[in-house]
Amino acid sequence: MSTVELTKENFDQVVNDNPFLLINFWASWCGPCRQFAPTYAKASEHHPDLVFAKVQTDAEEELAAAFGIQSVPTLMIVRENVAVYSQPGALPAPALEDLIEQARKLDMDEVRKSIEEAQSKG
């Protein structure tokens, strides 16, 4: 599957329409972003059931700010409208594959329960 370009205009719809979404926050001037791009593209081919998206942070400053993106590349995984992973840094292909498999195995009922418990204590 090709990678979806996320903008502030389509972000909510893409997130709401897709139960499993990987988002790569990147910038054209960023060397590690350019190095990570082929790895991300290849992973999207290996996982056609998932949606791979990109946010060009220079063009979408509001989106980057809304998610507190302070360094690029930053990879975020959103499952069922819950951000389950967000970490800066380019990943090698094996680490990205491992991360995707871990995210697939998450019990989202348990994740939501943990979030609710943490918020009630807060």
XYZ file of N, CA and C in Angstrom, residues 113-122:
30
model
N -8.018 0.351 29.506
C -8.203 0.208 30.950
C -7.028 0.837 31.704
N -5.819 0.586 31.245
C -4.627 1.170 31.878
C -4.646 2.688 31.800
N -5.073 3.222 30.660
C -5.143 4.677 30.496
C -6.170 5.255 31.460
N -7.332 4.611 31.535
C -8.388 5.090 32.452
C -7.906 5.057 33.901
N -7.226 4.001 34.291
C -6.695 3.902 35.659
C -5.672 5.011 35.932
N -4.797 5.244 34.970
C -3.776 6.287 35.154
C -4.425 7.667 35.247
N -5.456 7.892 34.447
C -6.130 9.194 34.467
C -6.904 9.387 35.762
N -7.486 8.326 36.297
C -8.267 8.459 37.545
C -7.365 8.730 38.738
N -6.111 8.302 38.652
C -5.160 8.563 39.735
C -4.569 9.975 39.635
N -4.624 10.521 38.398
C -3.956 11.761 38.100
C -4.548 12.964 38.676
